[in-house]
Amino acid sequence: MPPIAWRYINDWQCTACGICCKEYDVALRFNEWLNIVRVYGVEVTVPGLNGVYLKRRNDGSCVFLRKFGNFWICSLQDYLKPQACKLWPFKVYTRPKYGQEKQALFIYNGRKFYIYVDPACPAIKWGNPSQRLVERVIPEFIQIATGQGQTQRYSTANLNKLLMQIIRPKIYII
């Protein structure tokens, strides 16, 4: 299914389900490849017809995907995490690519962007766009796509929240 315009999305928050890391190949930009190879060695990447990709395990998952309780977490964080991974399931363009021009248009700092979302992501909440999506989530994806920012707060799983779900003590009332 092709990506859909952001205006059909109510909100999005990564749930660390790992589908993106199990189902999709991650193409690396040259500087991303270089940084990853410097830390982990060339064996964590594979050449392809259109560039270099992160290697996948026999089960199809990315070599950097780790199980953490009931969640799946990328072991590449901050400066090593590829832009393709930081942006999924959002796609940021300066021209409409998948139609729905009016629904995909997002004005940020006076510039036009066309924002689409991969409907395969199970964390998508459908409906009218929430204030959080418009004011926090989409602007962060635009900042990452344009190189204005790399810090992920709204465009990734909340690791502290996930950790609390794993270690939260069970309270028994006697």
CSV table of C-alpha atoms in Angstrom, one decimal:
chain,number,residue,atom,x,y,z
A,1,MET,CA,0.0,0.0,0.0
A,2,PRO,CA,1.4,3.4,-0.9
A,3,PRO,CA,2.1,6.0,1.8
A,4,ILE,CA,-0.8,8.3,2.8
A,5,ALA,CA,-1.0,12.0,3.6
A,6,TRP,CA,-0.4,13.0,7.2
A,7,ARG,CA,-3.8,14.7,7.5
A,8,TYR,CA,-5.5,11.3,7.9
A,9,ILE,CA,-3.4,10.6,11.0
A,10,ASN,CA,-4.6,11.6,14.5
A,11,ASP,CA,-1.3,10.8,16.2
A,12,TRP,CA,1.7,8.5,16.2
A,13,GLN,CA,4.0,7.2,19.0
A,14,CYS,CA,6.5,4.4,18.4
A,15,THR,CA,5.5,1.3,20.3
A,16,ALA,CA,8.8,-0.5,19.7
A,17,CYS,CA,7.1,-3.4,17.9
A,18,GLY,CA,10.1,-3.8,15.6
A,19,ILE,CA,8.1,-4.2,12.4
A,20,CYS,CA,10.2,-1.5,10.7
A,21,CYS,CA,13.4,-3.3,11.6
A,22,LYS,CA,12.1,-6.7,10.5
A,23,GLU,CA,10.3,-5.9,7.2
A,24,TYR,CA,12.4,-3.2,5.6
A,25,ASP,CA,15.9,-2.9,4.1
A,26,VAL,CA,17.9,0.1,5.4
A,27,ALA,CA,19.8,1.9,2.8
A,28,LEU,CA,22.8,3.8,4.2
A,29,ARG,CA,24.1,7.2,3.1
A,30,PHE,CA,27.9,7.2,2.7
A,31,ASN,CA,28.6,9.1,6.0
A,32,GLU,CA,26.3,6.7,7.8
A,33,TRP,CA,28.0,3.7,6.4
A,34,LEU,CA,31.4,5.1,7.3
A,35,ASN,CA,30.4,5.9,10.9
A,36,ILE,CA,28.8,2.4,11.5
A,37,VAL,CA,31.8,0.6,9.9
A,38,ARG,CA,34.3,2.5,12.1
A,39,VAL,CA,32.5,1.3,15.2
A,40,TYR,CA,31.2,-2.2,14.2
A,41,GLY,CA,33.2,-3.2,11.1
A,42,VAL,CA,32.2,-3.7,7.5
A,43,GLU,CA,30.6,-7.1,8.3
A,44,VAL,CA,27.4,-5.4,9.6
A,45,THR,CA,26.7,-4.0,6.1
A,46,VAL,CA,26.0,-5.5,2.7
A,47,PRO,CA,26.4,-4.1,-0.8
A,48,GLY,CA,23.3,-3.9,-3.0
A,49,LEU,CA,22.3,-2.7,-6.4
A,50,ASN,CA,21.5,0.8,-5.2
A,51,GLY,CA,24.0,1.2,-2.4
A,52,VAL,CA,25.0,-0.3,0.9
A,53,TYR,CA,22.5,-1.6,3.4
A,54,LEU,CA,22.4,-2.8,7.0
A,55,LYS,CA,22.9,-6.5,7.2
A,56,ARG,CA,19.9,-8.7,8.1
A,57,ARG,CA,19.8,-11.9,10.2
A,58,ASN,CA,18.5,-15.2,8.8
A,59,ASP,CA,15.0,-14.3,10.1
A,60,GLY,CA,15.1,-11.0,8.1
A,61,SER,CA,15.6,-8.7,11.0
A,62,CYS,CA,18.2,-6.0,11.2
A,63,VAL,CA,21.5,-7.0,12.9
A,64,PHE,CA,21.1,-4.1,15.3
A,65,LEU,CA,17.5,-5.0,16.5
A,66,ARG,CA,17.4,-6.2,20.1
A,67,LYS,CA,14.6,-7.8,22.2
A,68,PHE,CA,14.1,-5.8,25.4
A,69,GLY,CA,11.3,-7.4,27.5
A,70,ASN,CA,8.2,-7.3,25.2
A,71,PHE,CA,9.7,-4.6,23.0
A,72,TRP,CA,12.2,-4.4,20.1
A,73,ILE,CA,14.8,-1.7,20.4
A,74,CYS,CA,17.5,-0.5,17.9
A,75,SER,CA,21.0,-0.8,19.4
A,76,LEU,CA,22.1,2.1,17.1
A,77,GLN,CA,21.1,5.3,18.8
A,78,ASP,CA,22.0,9.0,18.5
A,79,TYR,CA,24.6,9.8,15.8
A,80,LEU,CA,24.9,6.2,14.5
A,81,LYS,CA,21.2,5.6,13.8
A,82,PRO,CA,20.6,6.0,10.0
A,83,GLN,CA,18.3,8.7,8.8
A,84,ALA,CA,16.0,6.2,7.1
A,85,CYS,CA,15.4,4.5,10.5
A,86,LYS,CA,14.9,7.9,12.3
A,87,LEU,CA,12.2,8.9,9.8
A,88,TRP,CA,10.2,5.7,9.5
A,89,PRO,CA,7.2,5.6,9.1
A,90,PHE,CA,7.2,9.2,8.0
A,91,LYS,CA,8.4,10.5,4.6
A,92,VAL,CA,9.3,14.1,4.2
A,93,TYR,CA,9.5,15.7,0.7
A,94,THR,CA,9.7,19.2,-0.7
A,95,ARG,CA,7.3,18.2,-3.6
A,96,PRO,CA,4.3,16.0,-3.5
A,97,LYS,CA,5.3,12.4,-4.4
A,98,TYR,CA,2.3,10.2,-3.7
A,99,GLY,CA,-0.6,12.5,-4.8
A,100,GLN,CA,-2.9,14.0,-2.2
A,101,GLU,CA,-1.1,17.3,-2.5
A,102,LYS,CA,-3.5,19.3,-0.3
A,103,GLN,CA,-3.7,16.6,2.4
A,104,ALA,CA,0.1,16.1,2.4
A,105,LEU,CA,1.1,19.8,2.6
A,106,PHE,CA,2.6,21.0,5.8
A,107,ILE,CA,4.0,24.5,6.3
A,108,TYR,CA,7.0,24.6,8.6
A,109,ASN,CA,9.0,27.8,9.2
A,110,GLY,CA,7.5,29.3,6.1
A,111,ARG,CA,8.6,26.3,3.9
A,112,LYS,CA,6.3,23.8,2.1
A,113,PHE,CA,6.8,20.2,2.9
A,114,TYR,CA,4.8,17.2,1.8
A,115,ILE,CA,4.5,14.6,4.6
A,116,TYR,CA,3.4,11.0,4.0
A,117,VAL,CA,3.1,8.1,6.4
A,118,ASP,CA,3.6,4.4,5.7
A,119,PRO,CA,0.3,2.8,6.7
A,120,ALA,CA,2.1,-0.5,7.6
A,121,CYS,CA,3.1,1.0,10.9
A,122,PRO,CA,0.7,-0.4,13.6
A,123,ALA,CA,1.4,2.6,15.9
A,124,ILE,CA,-0.6,5.0,13.6
A,125,LYS,CA,-3.8,6.4,15.2
A,126,TRP,CA,-6.2,7.3,12.4
A,127,GLY,CA,-8.4,10.4,12.5
A,128,ASN,CA,-8.2,14.1,12.6
A,129,PRO,CA,-4.6,15.4,13.4
A,130,SER,CA,-4.0,16.0,17.1
A,131,GLN,CA,-2.2,19.1,18.4
A,132,ARG,CA,0.7,16.8,19.4
A,133,LEU,CA,1.1,15.5,15.9
A,134,VAL,CA,1.1,19.0,14.3
A,135,GLU,CA,3.2,20.8,16.9
A,136,ARG,CA,5.7,18.1,18.0
A,137,VAL,CA,5.8,15.0,15.9
A,138,ILE,CA,5.8,16.3,12.3
A,139,PRO,CA,8.2,19.2,13.0
A,140,GLU,CA,10.7,16.8,14.6
A,141,PHE,CA,10.6,14.6,11.5
A,142,ILE,CA,11.1,17.6,9.3
A,143,GLN,CA,14.1,18.7,11.4
A,144,ILE,CA,15.7,15.3,11.1
A,145,ALA,CA,15.0,15.1,7.3
A,146,THR,CA,16.5,18.5,6.6
A,147,GLY,CA,19.5,18.1,8.9
A,148,GLN,CA,18.3,20.8,11.3
A,149,GLY,CA,18.2,18.4,14.2
A,150,GLN,CA,19.1,14.8,15.1
A,151,THR,CA,17.7,14.5,18.6
A,152,GLN,CA,14.7,12.2,18.8
A,153,ARG,CA,12.1,12.8,21.4
A,154,TYR,CA,8.8,12.3,19.5
A,155,SER,CA,10.1,10.4,16.5
A,156,THR,CA,11.2,7.3,18.4
A,157,ALA,CA,10.0,5.0,21.2
A,158,ASN,CA,10.1,6.5,24.7
A,159,LEU,CA,12.7,4.2,26.3
A,160,ASN,CA,12.0,5.4,29.8
A,161,LYS,CA,8.3,4.7,29.5
A,162,LEU,CA,9.1,1.2,28.0
A,163,LEU,CA,11.5,0.4,30.8
A,164,MET,CA,8.9,1.3,33.4
A,165,GLN,CA,6.5,-1.1,31.8
A,166,ILE,CA,9.1,-3.9,32.0
A,167,ILE,CA,10.2,-3.3,35.6
A,168,ARG,CA,7.0,-1.9,37.2
A,169,PRO,CA,6.5,-3.8,40.4
A,170,LYS,CA,3.3,-5.7,40.8
A,171,ILE,CA,1.3,-4.5,43.8
A,172,TYR,CA,-0.7,-7.1,45.6
A,173,ILE,CA,-3.5,-6.1,48.0
A,174,ILE,CA,-4.0,-8.5,50.8
